[in-house]
């Protein structure tokens, strides 16, 4: 999914969930695409409030996927995984899409890089994005409102 597809997929997801956009926050690859760190991602990893997560489990009749070292998630659709939102983490809005802040995404990428079961190609992508995020944080080009 390129940036335009991420935006369209996000807008569709927000509408389908019936949630305020600031309560649907992208992370991982889709956040990296929105920040211009990479051109494409395979899917949307979206964090939602716990009640919405439980509702989606019931409506979609899916089982929560529990993996070692990773937050629980559900496969909401072919292109969307839902996770539980951590409301204490910083977020920014880019072109109408809420994503975790560059510092929060950097924390996530550093954590993922330390996972022993992380695939080699994902590890390389994480390393590149860690460098890019460190540079972005040093020379911010975003203005943000804390939410």
JSON list of C-alpha atoms in Angstrom, two decimals:
[
{"chain": "A", "resi": 1, "resn": "UNK", "atom": "CA", "xyz": [0.00, 0.00, 0.00]},
{"chain": "A", "resi": 2, "resn": "UNK", "atom": "CA", "xyz": [1.38, 3.36, -1.02]},
{"chain": "A", "resi": 3, "resn": "UNK", "atom": "CA", "xyz": [0.60, 6.56, 0.90]},
{"chain": "A", "resi": 4, "resn": "UNK", "atom": "CA", "xyz": [-2.62, 7.30, -0.98]},
{"chain": "A", "resi": 5, "resn": "UNK", "atom": "CA", "xyz": [-3.84, 3.76, -0.28]},
{"chain": "A", "resi": 6, "resn": "UNK", "atom": "CA", "xyz": [-2.90, 4.04, 3.39]},
{"chain": "A", "resi": 7, "resn": "UNK", "atom": "CA", "xyz": [-4.91, 7.27, 3.66]},
{"chain": "A", "resi": 8, "resn": "UNK", "atom": "CA", "xyz": [-7.91, 5.76, 1.87]},
{"chain": "A", "resi": 9, "resn": "UNK", "atom": "CA", "xyz": [-7.74, 2.55, 3.94]},
{"chain": "A", "resi": 10, "resn": "UNK", "atom": "CA", "xyz": [-7.48, 4.56, 7.15]},
{"chain": "A", "resi": 11, "resn": "UNK", "atom": "CA", "xyz": [-10.47, 6.75, 6.26]},
{"chain": "A", "resi": 12, "resn": "UNK", "atom": "CA", "xyz": [-12.51, 3.67, 5.38]},
{"chain": "A", "resi": 13, "resn": "UNK", "atom": "CA", "xyz": [-11.54, 1.99, 8.67]},
{"chain": "A", "resi": 14, "resn": "UNK", "atom": "CA", "xyz": [-12.41, 5.07, 10.76]},
{"chain": "A", "resi": 15, "resn": "UNK", "atom": "CA", "xyz": [-15.81, 5.28, 9.04]},
{"chain": "A", "resi": 16, "resn": "UNK", "atom": "CA", "xyz": [-16.48, 1.56, 9.46]},
{"chain": "A", "resi": 17, "resn": "UNK", "atom": "CA", "xyz": [-15.55, 1.62, 13.15]},
{"chain": "A", "resi": 18, "resn": "UNK", "atom": "CA", "xyz": [-17.57, 4.79, 13.75]},
{"chain": "A", "resi": 19, "resn": "UNK", "atom": "CA", "xyz": [-14.78, 6.16, 15.94]},
{"chain": "A", "resi": 20, "resn": "UNK", "atom": "CA", "xyz": [-13.26, 9.63, 16.12]},
{"chain": "A", "resi": 21, "resn": "UNK", "atom": "CA", "xyz": [-10.11, 9.57, 13.99]},
{"chain": "A", "resi": 22, "resn": "UNK", "atom": "CA", "xyz": [-7.81, 10.39, 16.94]},
{"chain": "A", "resi": 23, "resn": "UNK", "atom": "CA", "xyz": [-8.86, 7.07, 18.52]},
{"chain": "A", "resi": 24, "resn": "UNK", "atom": "CA", "xyz": [-7.64, 5.07, 15.51]},
{"chain": "A", "resi": 25, "resn": "UNK", "atom": "CA", "xyz": [-3.86, 5.35, 15.45]},
{"chain": "A", "resi": 26, "resn": "UNK", "atom": "CA", "xyz": [-1.55, 3.74, 12.88]},
{"chain": "A", "resi": 27, "resn": "UNK", "atom": "CA", "xyz": [1.79, 2.26, 13.86]},
{"chain": "A", "resi": 28, "resn": "UNK", "atom": "CA", "xyz": [4.58, 0.21, 12.30]},
{"chain": "A", "resi": 29, "resn": "UNK", "atom": "CA", "xyz": [4.87, 0.24, 8.50]},
{"chain": "A", "resi": 30, "resn": "UNK", "atom": "CA", "xyz": [1.79, 2.33, 7.79]},
{"chain": "A", "resi": 31, "resn": "UNK", "atom": "CA", "xyz": [3.02, 5.06, 10.16]},
{"chain": "A", "resi": 32, "resn": "UNK", "atom": "CA", "xyz": [6.41, 4.90, 8.42]},
{"chain": "A", "resi": 33, "resn": "UNK", "atom": "CA", "xyz": [4.71, 5.42, 5.06]},
{"chain": "A", "resi": 34, "resn": "UNK", "atom": "CA", "xyz": [2.79, 8.42, 6.40]},
{"chain": "A", "resi": 35, "resn": "UNK", "atom": "CA", "xyz": [6.03, 9.95, 7.71]},
{"chain": "A", "resi": 36, "resn": "UNK", "atom": "CA", "xyz": [7.75, 9.43, 4.36]},
{"chain": "A", "resi": 37, "resn": "UNK", "atom": "CA", "xyz": [10.25, 6.91, 5.73]},
{"chain": "A", "resi": 38, "resn": "UNK", "atom": "CA", "xyz": [9.26, 4.28, 3.20]},
{"chain": "A", "resi": 39, "resn": "UNK", "atom": "CA", "xyz": [7.16, 4.07, 0.05]},
{"chain": "A", "resi": 40, "resn": "UNK", "atom": "CA", "xyz": [4.97, 1.05, 0.81]},
{"chain": "A", "resi": 41, "resn": "UNK", "atom": "CA", "xyz": [3.57, -1.22, 3.48]},
{"chain": "A", "resi": 42, "resn": "UNK", "atom": "CA", "xyz": [1.73, -4.51, 3.29]},
{"chain": "A", "resi": 43, "resn": "UNK", "atom": "CA", "xyz": [-1.09, -3.59, 5.68]},
{"chain": "A", "resi": 44, "resn": "UNK", "atom": "CA", "xyz": [-2.45, -1.20, 8.26]},
{"chain": "A", "resi": 45, "resn": "UNK", "atom": "CA", "xyz": [-1.62, -1.82, 11.90]},
{"chain": "A", "resi": 46, "resn": "UNK", "atom": "CA", "xyz": [-4.23, 0.25, 13.70]},
{"chain": "A", "resi": 47, "resn": "UNK", "atom": "CA", "xyz": [-4.54, 0.73, 17.44]},
{"chain": "A", "resi": 48, "resn": "UNK", "atom": "CA", "xyz": [-8.04, 1.26, 18.83]},
{"chain": "A", "resi": 49, "resn": "UNK", "atom": "CA", "xyz": [-9.61, 1.68, 22.24]},
{"chain": "A", "resi": 50, "resn": "UNK", "atom": "CA", "xyz": [-10.08, -1.54, 24.26]},
{"chain": "A", "resi": 51, "resn": "UNK", "atom": "CA", "xyz": [-13.88, -1.47, 23.86]},
{"chain": "A", "resi": 52, "resn": "UNK", "atom": "CA", "xyz": [-13.59, -1.16, 20.08]},
{"chain": "A", "resi": 53, "resn": "UNK", "atom": "CA", "xyz": [-11.05, -4.02, 20.04]},
{"chain": "A", "resi": 54, "resn": "UNK", "atom": "CA", "xyz": [-13.49, -6.25, 21.98]},
{"chain": "A", "resi": 55, "resn": "UNK", "atom": "CA", "xyz": [-16.38, -5.18, 19.77]},
{"chain": "A", "resi": 56, "resn": "UNK", "atom": "CA", "xyz": [-14.38, -6.02, 16.62]},
{"chain": "A", "resi": 57, "resn": "UNK", "atom": "CA", "xyz": [-13.53, -9.46, 18.04]},
{"chain": "A", "resi": 58, "resn": "UNK", "atom": "CA", "xyz": [-17.22, -10.14, 18.56]},
{"chain": "A", "resi": 59, "resn": "UNK", "atom": "CA", "xyz": [-18.50, -8.70, 15.27]},
{"chain": "A", "resi": 60, "resn": "UNK", "atom": "CA", "xyz": [-15.80, -10.30, 13.13]},
{"chain": "A", "resi": 61, "resn": "UNK", "atom": "CA", "xyz": [-15.90, -13.52, 15.18]},
{"chain": "A", "resi": 62, "resn": "UNK", "atom": "CA", "xyz": [-12.12, -13.70, 15.22]},
{"chain": "A", "resi": 63, "resn": "UNK", "atom": "CA", "xyz": [-9.70, -15.05, 17.76]},
{"chain": "A", "resi": 64, "resn": "UNK", "atom": "CA", "xyz": [-7.16, -12.77, 19.35]},
{"chain": "A", "resi": 65, "resn": "UNK", "atom": "CA", "xyz": [-3.68, -13.58, 18.06]},
{"chain": "A", "resi": 66, "resn": "UNK", "atom": "CA", "xyz": [-1.24, -13.84, 20.95]},
{"chain": "A", "resi": 67, "resn": "UNK", "atom": "CA", "xyz": [2.45, -13.95, 20.10]},
{"chain": "A", "resi": 68, "resn": "UNK", "atom": "CA", "xyz": [5.50, -13.78, 22.29]},
{"chain": "A", "resi": 69, "resn": "UNK", "atom": "CA", "xyz": [6.97, -10.25, 22.60]},
{"chain": "A", "resi": 70, "resn": "UNK", "atom": "CA", "xyz": [4.17, -8.63, 20.54]},
{"chain": "A", "resi": 71, "resn": "UNK", "atom": "CA", "xyz": [0.92, -6.92, 21.53]},
{"chain": "A", "resi": 72, "resn": "UNK", "atom": "CA", "xyz": [-2.25, -8.96, 21.04]},
{"chain": "A", "resi": 73, "resn": "UNK", "atom": "CA", "xyz": [-3.94, -8.34, 17.72]},
{"chain": "A", "resi": 74, "resn": "UNK", "atom": "CA", "xyz": [-6.82, -9.42, 15.55]},
{"chain": "A", "resi": 75, "resn": "UNK", "atom": "CA", "xyz": [-6.99, -9.80, 11.80]},
{"chain": "A", "resi": 76, "resn": "UNK", "atom": "CA", "xyz": [-9.80, -7.33, 11.15]},
{"chain": "A", "resi": 77, "resn": "UNK", "atom": "CA", "xyz": [-9.56, -7.71, 7.36]},
{"chain": "A", "resi": 78, "resn": "UNK", "atom": "CA", "xyz": [-7.05, -8.80, 4.72]},
{"chain": "A", "resi": 79, "resn": "UNK", "atom": "CA", "xyz": [-5.27, -5.45, 4.97]},
{"chain": "A", "resi": 80, "resn": "UNK", "atom": "CA", "xyz": [-5.98, -4.40, 8.60]},
{"chain": "A", "resi": 81, "resn": "UNK", "atom": "CA", "xyz": [-4.73, -5.71, 11.93]},
{"chain": "A", "resi": 82, "resn": "UNK", "atom": "CA", "xyz": [-6.16, -4.15, 15.09]},
{"chain": "A", "resi": 83, "resn": "UNK", "atom": "CA", "xyz": [-4.25, -3.71, 18.34]},
{"chain": "A", "resi": 84, "resn": "UNK", "atom": "CA", "xyz": [-5.24, -2.06, 21.62]},
{"chain": "A", "resi": 85, "resn": "UNK", "atom": "CA", "xyz": [-4.46, 1.66, 21.78]},
{"chain": "A", "resi": 86, "resn": "UNK", "atom": "CA", "xyz": [-2.08, 2.92, 24.44]},
{"chain": "A", "resi": 87, "resn": "UNK", "atom": "CA", "xyz": [-3.60, 6.32, 25.22]},
{"chain": "A", "resi": 88, "resn": "UNK", "atom": "CA", "xyz": [-0.46, 7.46, 27.03]},
{"chain": "A", "resi": 89, "resn": "UNK", "atom": "CA", "xyz": [1.70, 7.39, 23.89]},
{"chain": "A", "resi": 90, "resn": "UNK", "atom": "CA", "xyz": [2.23, 10.49, 21.77]},
{"chain": "A", "resi": 91, "resn": "UNK", "atom": "CA", "xyz": [0.38, 10.84, 18.49]},
{"chain": "A", "resi": 92, "resn": "UNK", "atom": "CA", "xyz": [0.46, 13.19, 15.55]},
{"chain": "A", "resi": 93, "resn": "UNK", "atom": "CA", "xyz": [-1.90, 13.78, 12.65]},
{"chain": "A", "resi": 94, "resn": "UNK", "atom": "CA", "xyz": [-0.44, 13.70, 9.14]},
{"chain": "A", "resi": 95, "resn": "UNK", "atom": "CA", "xyz": [-2.78, 14.55, 6.27]},
{"chain": "A", "resi": 96, "resn": "UNK", "atom": "CA", "xyz": [-5.79, 13.57, 8.38]},
{"chain": "A", "resi": 97, "resn": "UNK", "atom": "CA", "xyz": [-4.26, 10.26, 9.52]},
{"chain": "A", "resi": 98, "resn": "UNK", "atom": "CA", "xyz": [-3.37, 9.76, 13.18]},
{"chain": "A", "resi": 99, "resn": "UNK", "atom": "CA", "xyz": [-0.09, 7.94, 13.77]},
{"chain": "A", "resi": 100, "resn": "UNK", "atom": "CA", "xyz": [2.18, 7.49, 16.75]},
{"chain": "A", "resi": 101, "resn": "UNK", "atom": "CA", "xyz": [4.70, 10.31, 17.08]},
{"chain": "A", "resi": 102, "resn": "UNK", "atom": "CA", "xyz": [8.19, 9.91, 15.60]},
{"chain": "A", "resi": 103, "resn": "UNK", "atom": "CA", "xyz": [9.60, 9.26, 19.11]},
{"chain": "A", "resi": 104, "resn": "UNK", "atom": "CA", "xyz": [6.97, 6.60, 19.85]},
{"chain": "A", "resi": 105, "resn": "UNK", "atom": "CA", "xyz": [7.56, 4.95, 16.47]},
{"chain": "A", "resi": 106, "resn": "UNK", "atom": "CA", "xyz": [11.30, 5.02, 17.18]},
{"chain": "A", "resi": 107, "resn": "UNK", "atom": "CA", "xyz": [10.65, 3.27, 20.50]},
{"chain": "A", "resi": 108, "resn": "UNK", "atom": "CA", "xyz": [8.54, 0.66, 18.71]},
{"chain": "A", "resi": 109, "resn": "UNK", "atom": "CA", "xyz": [11.16, 0.02, 16.02]},
{"chain": "A", "resi": 110, "resn": "UNK", "atom": "CA", "xyz": [13.95, -0.31, 18.61]},
{"chain": "A", "resi": 111, "resn": "UNK", "atom": "CA", "xyz": [11.83, -2.82, 20.51]},
{"chain": "A", "resi": 112, "resn": "UNK", "atom": "CA", "xyz": [11.08, -4.82, 17.36]},
{"chain": "A", "resi": 113, "resn": "UNK", "atom": "CA", "xyz": [14.79, -4.93, 16.47]},
{"chain": "A", "resi": 114, "resn": "UNK", "atom": "CA", "xyz": [15.54, -6.66, 19.78]},
{"chain": "A", "resi": 115, "resn": "UNK", "atom": "CA", "xyz": [13.00, -9.43, 19.25]},
{"chain": "A", "resi": 116, "resn": "UNK", "atom": "CA", "xyz": [14.78, -12.76, 18.83]},
{"chain": "A", "resi": 117, "resn": "UNK", "atom": "CA", "xyz": [12.14, -14.08, 16.42]},
{"chain": "A", "resi": 118, "resn": "UNK", "atom": "CA", "xyz": [12.24, -11.03, 14.09]},
{"chain": "A", "resi": 119, "resn": "UNK", "atom": "CA", "xyz": [12.78, -11.99, 10.43]},
{"chain": "A", "resi": 120, "resn": "UNK", "atom": "CA", "xyz": [16.06, -10.78, 8.90]},
{"chain": "A", "resi": 121, "resn": "UNK", "atom": "CA", "xyz": [14.43, -8.64, 6.18]},
{"chain": "A", "resi": 122, "resn": "UNK", "atom": "CA", "xyz": [12.19, -6.95, 8.75]},
{"chain": "A", "resi": 123, "resn": "UNK", "atom": "CA", "xyz": [15.23, -6.35, 10.98]},
{"chain": "A", "resi": 124, "resn": "UNK", "atom": "CA", "xyz": [17.01, -4.56, 8.13]},
{"chain": "A", "resi": 125, "resn": "UNK", "atom": "CA", "xyz": [13.94, -2.40, 7.48]},
{"chain": "A", "resi": 126, "resn": "UNK", "atom": "CA", "xyz": [13.75, -1.61, 11.21]},
{"chain": "A", "resi": 127, "resn": "UNK", "atom": "CA", "xyz": [17.41, -0.58, 11.31]},
{"chain": "A", "resi": 128, "resn": "UNK", "atom": "CA", "xyz": [16.96, 1.77, 8.36]},
{"chain": "A", "resi": 129, "resn": "UNK", "atom": "CA", "xyz": [13.84, 3.31, 9.87]},
{"chain": "A", "resi": 130, "resn": "UNK", "atom": "CA", "xyz": [15.53, 3.76, 13.27]},
{"chain": "A", "resi": 131, "resn": "UNK", "atom": "CA", "xyz": [18.23, 5.83, 11.55]},
{"chain": "A", "resi": 132, "resn": "UNK", "atom": "CA", "xyz": [15.65, 7.83, 9.63]},
{"chain": "A", "resi": 133, "resn": "UNK", "atom": "CA", "xyz": [13.55, 8.46, 12.75]},
{"chain": "A", "resi": 134, "resn": "UNK", "atom": "CA", "xyz": [16.58, 9.58, 14.73]},
{"chain": "A", "resi": 135, "resn": "UNK", "atom": "CA", "xyz": [17.34, 12.09, 11.97]},
{"chain": "A", "resi": 136, "resn": "UNK", "atom": "CA", "xyz": [13.71, 13.20, 11.79]},
{"chain": "A", "resi": 137, "resn": "UNK", "atom": "CA", "xyz": [13.65, 13.81, 15.53]},
{"chain": "A", "resi": 138, "resn": "UNK", "atom": "CA", "xyz": [16.89, 15.80, 15.39]},
{"chain": "A", "resi": 139, "resn": "UNK", "atom": "CA", "xyz": [15.55, 17.98, 12.57]},
{"chain": "A", "resi": 140, "resn": "UNK", "atom": "CA", "xyz": [11.78, 18.02, 13.04]},
{"chain": "A", "resi": 141, "resn": "UNK", "atom": "CA", "xyz": [9.71, 18.89, 10.04]},
{"chain": "A", "resi": 142, "resn": "UNK", "atom": "CA", "xyz": [6.40, 18.19, 11.75]},
{"chain": "A", "resi": 143, "resn": "UNK", "atom": "CA", "xyz": [4.45, 20.44, 14.02]},
{"chain": "A", "resi": 144, "resn": "UNK", "atom": "CA", "xyz": [2.41, 18.51, 16.51]},
{"chain": "A", "resi": 145, "resn": "UNK", "atom": "CA", "xyz": [-0.29, 19.04, 19.06]},
{"chain": "A", "resi": 146, "resn": "UNK", "atom": "CA", "xyz": [-0.11, 16.70, 22.04]},
{"chain": "A", "resi": 147, "resn": "UNK", "atom": "CA", "xyz": [-3.28, 14.67, 22.44]}
]
